Amino acid sequence: MNPLAVADKLDTNPTLTVLGFKHQIVYHLHFWAFVAVAPLVMVQWRQDHPLLAFLLILFCLNAVAVIALLKFRAHYFLNGRLFPILAVISAIYSTALNGHAGLYWAYPAAAALFFLLPLREATIFNILFLIGMSVVSFIKFPEADFWRITFSLGLTCVFVMIFAWLVGRLQEELTRLATTDPLTGCLNRSQLADVLNVQIQMRERYERVCSIILMDLDYFKLINDRWGHLAGDRVLQELPRRILRRLRESDQLFRIGGEEFMLVLPETRQKDADQLARELLTSISAAPFGEAIKVTASASVAEVNKGETWSVWLNRADQALYQAKARGRNQVVNARPTDEPPADAMTDTSLQPQ
């Protein structure tokens, strides 16, 4: 996969899109660092600095490895840990050997760390880098130059650190906005396929079960027509709060349509998910919403089968939800496994009086 195009290919998933842009940053930093540093290998060798030339060769080899693995394997070689180590050592050693000519490389090296490492690690590396450069500057340069170098390099680190921190906060907020429903705070459809695929993989590899519950509010349009859309929005906001009280930390709640929600329940058999679905429908209908608005819901339950895709799994649950609606609503229907015949294969648990 070409990391230069990765963001375009993964734009349906905000989390993967962010990862794609991070890979682009890594790719370009290593590429242009290689272009800038490679000629210096011969320069340092001719100046009889074999150790520095060797360090720069290692730096270039690491850059080539990172670029190649990102381009052909979409893998970040050693998570970028070699770049800061080699860059810091090379810049300090070059300054000790070459004076001001080596000092110029300290500033881009310090800035690059904040784009390649997590903020905490980059800050620690830069503190150590600043200490090392200050010691070398104190020994190598006049006192006035020592103070200028220490403060200018320190300010550069602080400015880039603040910028990286703000970019990280912005990234987190944009990811949150892209992955959650603004009205209810539930997860939205952007990560649905990935979440279900993870559960399918757990089923295939480790025989770990997972069930989903589809839930749809009954006659929701009538609520909007009778009490208004603001009241309808309050119902949609209250519903997740009632559901989340009954869920575990590992469970996930999605809003996948106007009044349709989905629960992903890892390590849950269909019979246990069915019991939870009945309890949730009871809690929804037991107490009115807002201004004495009585609400019921219909639900379906489906346990993942071996060998099926997430779309087949979801479609089975959707068909079962359609059956719950057709049979009178306010009830739970269990989806049939894919290898069962359709006749009488679905079971229902009605919450209405018989």
Short mmCIF file of C-alpha atoms in Angstrom, two decimals:
data_model
loop_
_atom_site.label_atom_id
_atom_site.label_comp_id
_atom_site.label_asym_id
_atom_site.label_seq_id
_atom_site.Cartn_x
_atom_site.Cartn_y
_atom_site.Cartn_z
CA MET A 1 0.00 0.00 0.00
CA ASN A 2 1.33 3.40 -0.92
CA PRO A 3 1.33 5.57 2.23
CA LEU A 4 1.06 8.69 0.09
CA ALA A 5 -2.47 7.60 -0.88
CA VAL A 6 -3.46 5.79 2.28
CA ALA A 7 -5.68 8.55 3.65
CA ASP A 8 -7.81 8.55 0.52
CA LYS A 9 -8.27 4.80 0.65
CA LEU A 10 -9.25 4.72 4.32
CA ASP A 11 -11.47 7.76 4.53
CA THR A 12 -14.50 5.65 5.50
CA ASN A 13 -12.87 5.02 8.89
CA PRO A 14 -11.74 8.16 10.75
CA THR A 15 -9.31 6.29 12.99
CA LEU A 16 -7.59 4.65 10.04
CA THR A 17 -7.59 7.92 8.16
CA VAL A 18 -5.66 9.57 11.01
CA LEU A 19 -3.23 6.64 10.99
CA GLY A 20 -2.82 7.09 7.23
CA PHE A 21 -1.87 10.74 7.64
CA LYS A 22 0.58 9.84 10.41
CA HIS A 23 2.22 7.37 8.04
CA GLN A 24 2.47 10.08 5.40
CA ILE A 25 4.26 12.36 7.89
CA VAL A 26 6.64 9.55 8.83
CA TYR A 27 7.24 8.72 5.18
CA HIS A 28 8.06 12.29 4.15
CA LEU A 29 10.24 13.04 7.18
CA HIS A 30 12.37 9.96 6.58
CA PHE A 31 12.51 10.53 2.82
CA TRP A 32 13.67 14.14 3.01
CA ALA A 33 15.98 13.39 5.93
CA PHE A 34 17.60 10.72 3.78
CA VAL A 35 17.96 13.16 0.87
CA ALA A 36 19.60 15.75 3.15
CA VAL A 37 21.86 13.41 5.14
CA ALA A 38 23.08 10.95 2.47
CA PRO A 39 25.55 13.43 0.84
CA LEU A 40 26.99 14.23 4.26
CA VAL A 41 28.28 10.68 4.61
CA MET A 42 31.00 11.34 2.02
CA VAL A 43 31.63 14.83 3.40
CA GLN A 44 32.34 13.50 6.89
CA TRP A 45 34.38 10.62 5.55
CA ARG A 46 36.62 12.98 3.56
CA GLN A 47 37.02 15.18 6.64
CA ASP A 48 38.38 12.11 8.45
CA HIS A 49 35.36 11.65 10.72
CA PRO A 50 34.71 7.91 10.21
CA LEU A 51 32.56 7.43 13.33
CA LEU A 52 30.23 10.28 12.37
CA ALA A 53 30.09 8.93 8.81
CA PHE A 54 29.16 5.51 10.22
CA LEU A 55 26.37 7.06 12.34
CA LEU A 56 25.02 8.86 9.27
CA ILE A 57 25.11 5.61 7.29
CA LEU A 58 23.02 3.95 10.02
CA PHE A 59 20.66 6.92 9.91
CA CYS A 60 20.24 6.54 6.13
CA LEU A 61 19.76 2.76 6.35
CA ASN A 62 17.05 3.26 8.99
CA ALA A 63 15.34 5.82 6.75
CA VAL A 64 15.43 3.41 3.79
CA ALA A 65 14.00 0.61 5.96
CA VAL A 66 11.17 2.83 7.24
CA ILE A 67 10.32 4.07 3.73
CA ALA A 68 10.40 0.59 2.18
CA LEU A 69 8.30 -1.08 4.89
CA LEU A 70 5.73 1.73 4.85
CA LYS A 71 5.48 1.63 1.08
CA PHE A 72 5.27 -2.14 0.60
CA ARG A 73 4.05 -3.50 3.95
CA ALA A 74 2.27 -0.53 5.59
CA HIS A 75 4.43 -1.26 8.64
CA TYR A 76 6.28 1.36 10.71
CA PHE A 77 9.77 -0.06 11.28
CA LEU A 78 10.51 -0.19 15.04
CA ASN A 79 7.84 2.50 15.51
CA GLY A 80 10.40 5.16 14.60
CA ARG A 81 12.56 4.64 17.68
CA LEU A 82 15.87 4.62 15.76
CA PHE A 83 15.35 8.03 14.15
CA PRO A 84 15.48 10.08 17.39
CA ILE A 85 18.35 8.06 18.83
CA LEU A 86 20.52 8.40 15.72
CA ALA A 87 19.49 12.00 15.06
CA VAL A 88 20.26 13.14 18.61
CA ILE A 89 23.61 11.34 18.80
CA SER A 90 24.66 12.49 15.32
CA ALA A 91 23.71 16.12 15.95
CA ILE A 92 25.55 16.26 19.29
CA TYR A 93 28.63 14.50 17.94
CA SER A 94 28.65 16.60 14.77
CA THR A 95 28.50 19.79 16.83
CA ALA A 96 31.38 18.56 18.96
CA LEU A 97 33.45 17.86 15.82
CA ASN A 98 32.34 20.57 13.40
CA GLY A 99 31.23 23.42 15.64
CA HIS A 100 28.55 25.64 14.14
CA ALA A 101 28.34 23.49 11.01
CA GLY A 102 26.99 20.62 13.13
CA LEU A 103 24.81 22.88 15.26
CA TYR A 104 22.51 23.73 12.36
CA TRP A 105 21.21 20.14 12.28
CA ALA A 106 20.05 20.25 15.89
CA TYR A 107 16.96 22.36 15.16
CA PRO A 108 15.30 20.19 12.50
CA ALA A 109 16.19 17.08 14.54
CA ALA A 110 14.48 18.49 17.64
CA ALA A 111 11.37 19.43 15.67
CA ALA A 112 11.16 16.08 13.88
CA LEU A 113 10.97 14.16 17.17
CA PHE A 114 7.55 15.64 17.96
CA PHE A 115 6.16 14.35 14.66
CA LEU A 116 7.59 10.85 14.99
CA LEU A 117 7.09 9.96 18.65
CA PRO A 118 4.27 10.24 21.18
CA LEU A 119 4.34 13.61 22.91
CA ARG A 120 5.66 12.29 26.22
CA GLU A 121 8.53 10.36 24.61
CA ALA A 122 9.39 13.25 22.28
CA THR A 123 9.54 15.64 25.25
CA ILE A 124 11.87 13.32 27.17
CA PHE A 125 14.13 12.87 24.14
CA ASN A 126 14.27 16.62 23.58
CA ILE A 127 15.12 17.35 27.22
CA LEU A 128 18.03 14.90 26.99
CA PHE A 129 18.95 16.38 23.60
CA LEU A 130 18.93 19.92 24.99
CA ILE A 131 21.10 18.88 27.93
CA GLY A 132 23.59 17.20 25.60
CA MET A 133 23.71 20.15 23.24
CA SER A 134 24.14 22.58 26.15
CA VAL A 135 27.11 20.62 27.49
CA VAL A 136 28.77 20.49 24.07
CA SER A 137 28.05 24.20 23.45
CA PHE A 138 29.51 25.16 26.84
CA ILE A 139 32.71 23.30 25.99
CA LYS A 140 32.92 24.21 22.30
CA PHE A 141 31.71 27.83 22.08
CA PRO A 142 32.14 31.12 23.94
CA GLU A 143 29.79 31.72 26.86
CA ALA A 144 27.61 34.17 24.89
CA ASP A 145 27.11 31.57 22.15
CA PHE A 146 26.38 28.91 24.75
CA TRP A 147 23.46 30.92 26.14
CA ARG A 148 22.15 31.81 22.68
CA ILE A 149 22.24 28.16 21.57
CA THR A 150 20.67 26.83 24.76
CA PHE A 151 17.79 29.31 24.79
CA SER A 152 17.09 29.24 21.05
CA LEU A 153 17.10 25.45 20.92
CA GLY A 154 15.01 25.29 24.10
CA LEU A 155 12.43 27.73 22.70
CA THR A 156 12.30 25.77 19.45
CA CYS A 157 11.50 22.62 21.44
CA VAL A 158 8.83 24.41 23.49
CA PHE A 159 7.14 25.94 20.44
CA VAL A 160 7.06 22.66 18.52
CA MET A 161 5.89 20.78 21.62
CA ILE A 162 2.95 23.16 22.05
CA PHE A 163 2.10 22.85 18.37
CA ALA A 164 2.27 19.03 18.52
CA TRP A 165 0.11 19.00 21.67
CA LEU A 166 -2.54 21.19 20.06
CA VAL A 167 -2.52 19.11 16.87
CA GLY A 168 -2.96 15.97 18.98
CA ARG A 169 -5.91 17.51 20.83
CA LEU A 170 -7.45 18.59 17.54
CA GLN A 171 -6.96 15.11 16.10
CA GLU A 172 -8.65 13.49 19.10
CA GLU A 173 -11.58 15.89 18.93
CA LEU A 174 -12.05 15.46 15.19
CA THR A 175 -11.91 11.67 15.56
CA ARG A 176 -14.49 11.83 18.35
CA LEU A 177 -16.78 14.00 16.24
CA ALA A 178 -16.38 11.68 13.25
CA THR A 179 -17.04 8.47 15.19
CA THR A 180 -19.91 9.46 17.48
CA ASP A 181 -23.46 10.53 16.88
CA PRO A 182 -23.81 14.20 17.92
CA LEU A 183 -27.36 13.83 19.29
CA THR A 184 -27.02 10.68 21.40
CA GLY A 185 -23.28 10.31 21.95
CA CYS A 186 -23.42 6.73 20.65
CA LEU A 187 -20.91 5.39 18.17
CA ASN A 188 -21.94 5.90 14.54
CA ARG A 189 -21.64 3.70 11.47
CA SER A 190 -18.11 4.81 10.58
CA GLN A 191 -16.49 2.05 12.67
CA LEU A 192 -19.25 -0.52 12.43
CA ALA A 193 -17.57 -2.80 9.89
CA ASP A 194 -14.26 -2.80 11.78
CA VAL A 195 -15.89 -3.59 15.12
CA LEU A 196 -17.88 -6.49 13.66
CA ASN A 197 -14.87 -7.78 11.72
CA VAL A 198 -12.82 -7.89 14.93
CA GLN A 199 -15.50 -10.03 16.57
CA ILE A 200 -15.64 -12.30 13.52
CA GLN A 201 -11.87 -12.78 13.70
CA MET A 202 -12.12 -13.62 17.40
CA ARG A 203 -14.76 -16.20 16.52
CA GLU A 204 -12.68 -17.74 13.74
CA ARG A 205 -9.37 -17.86 15.61
CA TYR A 206 -10.31 -18.40 19.25
CA GLU A 207 -13.92 -19.71 19.19
CA ARG A 208 -15.02 -16.63 21.14
CA VAL A 209 -18.67 -15.85 20.58
CA CYS A 210 -20.33 -12.50 20.09
CA SER A 211 -23.93 -11.43 19.66
CA ILE A 212 -25.56 -8.26 18.42
CA ILE A 213 -28.91 -6.72 19.27
CA LEU A 214 -30.72 -4.50 16.80
CA MET A 215 -33.31 -2.26 18.42
CA ASP A 216 -35.82 0.03 16.75
CA LEU A 217 -38.32 2.34 18.48
CA ASP A 218 -41.93 1.57 17.56
CA TYR A 219 -44.00 4.23 15.78
CA PHE A 220 -41.36 6.88 16.36
CA LYS A 221 -42.81 9.08 13.63
CA LEU A 222 -46.00 9.39 15.66
CA ILE A 223 -43.96 10.73 18.58
CA ASN A 224 -42.50 13.44 16.37
CA ASP A 225 -45.90 14.25 14.90
CA ARG A 226 -47.70 14.44 18.25
CA TRP A 227 -45.10 15.97 20.59
CA GLY A 228 -42.70 17.60 18.14
CA HIS A 229 -39.18 16.88 17.02
CA LEU A 230 -37.60 18.33 20.16
CA ALA A 231 -39.49 15.81 22.24
CA GLY A 232 -38.43 13.10 19.81
CA ASP A 233 -34.80 14.17 20.20
CA ARG A 234 -35.13 13.97 23.99
CA VAL A 235 -36.45 10.43 23.66
CA LEU A 236 -33.45 9.51 21.51
CA GLN A 237 -31.11 11.05 24.07
CA GLU A 238 -32.73 9.28 27.01
CA LEU A 239 -32.82 5.86 25.34
CA PRO A 240 -29.01 5.32 25.31
CA ARG A 241 -28.84 6.29 28.99
CA ARG A 242 -31.32 3.55 29.86
CA ILE A 243 -29.48 1.04 27.70
CA LEU A 244 -25.99 1.88 28.97
CA ARG A 245 -27.01 1.20 32.59
CA ARG A 246 -27.32 -2.49 31.66
CA LEU A 247 -24.17 -2.83 29.55
CA ARG A 248 -20.63 -3.90 30.43
CA GLU A 249 -17.53 -1.87 29.65
CA SER A 250 -16.70 -4.20 26.76
CA ASP A 251 -20.13 -3.74 25.14
CA GLN A 252 -20.62 -1.08 22.47
CA LEU A 253 -23.70 0.91 21.52
CA PHE A 254 -24.19 2.29 18.00
CA ARG A 255 -26.85 4.51 16.51
CA ILE A 256 -27.15 3.19 12.96
CA GLY A 257 -30.29 4.97 11.81
CA GLY A 258 -32.85 7.56 12.83
CA GLU A 259 -34.37 5.55 15.70
CA GLU A 260 -32.41 2.33 15.22
CA PHE A 261 -29.63 1.25 17.56
CA MET A 262 -27.25 -1.69 17.68
CA LEU A 263 -25.51 -3.31 20.63
CA VAL A 264 -22.33 -5.35 20.15
CA LEU A 265 -21.94 -7.86 22.99
CA PRO A 266 -18.59 -9.71 23.02
CA GLU A 267 -18.40 -13.05 24.81
CA THR A 268 -22.20 -13.33 24.79
CA ARG A 269 -24.26 -16.25 23.58
CA GLN A 270 -27.51 -15.65 21.72
CA LYS A 271 -29.65 -16.86 24.62
CA ASP A 272 -27.97 -14.40 27.00
CA ALA A 273 -28.30 -11.59 24.48
CA ASP A 274 -31.98 -12.50 24.10
CA GLN A 275 -32.45 -12.19 27.86
CA LEU A 276 -30.73 -8.79 27.86
CA ALA A 277 -32.85 -7.60 24.92
CA ARG A 278 -36.07 -8.53 26.74
CA GLU A 279 -34.90 -6.70 29.86
CA LEU A 280 -34.04 -3.61 27.82
CA LEU A 281 -37.44 -3.56 26.10
CA THR A 282 -39.09 -3.86 29.49
CA SER A 283 -37.08 -0.93 30.87
CA ILE A 284 -38.00 1.16 27.83
CA SER A 285 -41.74 0.53 28.09
CA ALA A 286 -41.93 0.56 31.92
CA ALA A 287 -41.38 4.28 32.43
CA PRO A 288 -42.50 7.14 30.19
CA PHE A 289 -40.04 9.43 28.45
CA GLY A 290 -40.13 13.15 29.12
CA GLU A 291 -43.66 14.54 28.95
CA ALA A 292 -45.45 11.25 29.65
CA ILE A 293 -44.41 9.84 26.29
CA LYS A 294 -44.90 6.09 26.31
CA VAL A 295 -42.40 4.29 24.12
CA THR A 296 -41.93 0.69 23.09
CA ALA A 297 -39.27 -0.92 20.94
CA SER A 298 -38.72 -4.00 18.85
CA ALA A 299 -35.46 -5.95 18.85
CA SER A 300 -33.61 -8.79 17.19
CA VAL A 301 -30.70 -10.90 18.36
CA ALA A 302 -28.04 -12.62 16.25
CA GLU A 303 -24.95 -14.56 17.31
CA VAL A 304 -22.07 -14.58 14.86
CA ASN A 305 -21.64 -17.77 12.86
CA LYS A 306 -18.37 -19.18 11.69
CA GLY A 307 -17.46 -18.28 8.15
CA GLU A 308 -19.90 -15.40 7.67
CA THR A 309 -19.07 -11.80 6.85
CA TRP A 310 -20.16 -8.86 8.95
CA SER A 311 -22.74 -7.85 6.32
CA VAL A 312 -24.34 -11.32 6.40
CA TRP A 313 -24.35 -11.26 10.20
CA LEU A 314 -25.97 -7.83 10.26
CA ASN A 315 -28.45 -8.80 7.56
CA ARG A 316 -29.63 -11.79 9.61
CA ALA A 317 -30.27 -9.48 12.54
CA ASP A 318 -32.03 -7.00 10.25
CA GLN A 319 -34.33 -9.68 8.86
CA ALA A 320 -35.19 -10.79 12.38
CA LEU A 321 -35.99 -7.19 13.33
CA TYR A 322 -38.30 -6.98 10.33
CA GLN A 323 -40.06 -10.09 11.66
CA ALA A 324 -40.45 -8.47 15.08
CA LYS A 325 -42.09 -5.47 13.45
CA ALA A 326 -44.34 -7.65 11.30
CA ARG A 327 -45.49 -9.71 14.28
CA GLY A 328 -46.79 -6.74 16.20
CA ARG A 329 -43.77 -4.91 17.61
CA ASN A 330 -42.62 -4.65 21.26
CA GLN A 331 -40.98 -8.06 21.10
CA VAL A 332 -37.68 -9.82 20.48
CA VAL A 333 -36.98 -12.14 17.55
CA ASN A 334 -33.89 -14.35 17.40
CA ALA A 335 -32.20 -14.59 14.02
CA ARG A 336 -31.80 -18.07 12.63
CA PRO A 337 -28.29 -19.38 11.92
CA THR A 338 -27.34 -19.34 8.25
CA ASP A 339 -27.36 -23.14 8.02
CA GLU A 340 -30.92 -23.51 9.32
CA PRO A 341 -34.00 -23.63 7.08
CA PRO A 342 -36.18 -20.54 7.25
CA ALA A 343 -39.43 -22.28 8.21
CA ASP A 344 -40.18 -21.77 11.92
CA ALA A 345 -36.50 -21.13 12.47
CA MET A 346 -36.98 -17.86 14.25
CA THR A 347 -38.11 -17.67 17.85
CA ASP A 348 -39.79 -14.69 19.41
CA THR A 349 -40.40 -13.51 22.91
CA SER A 350 -43.34 -11.16 22.97
CA LEU A 351 -43.59 -8.50 25.61
CA GLN A 352 -47.23 -7.95 24.85
CA PRO A 353 -50.02 -9.80 26.71
CA GLN A 354 -51.05 -12.96 24.92
#
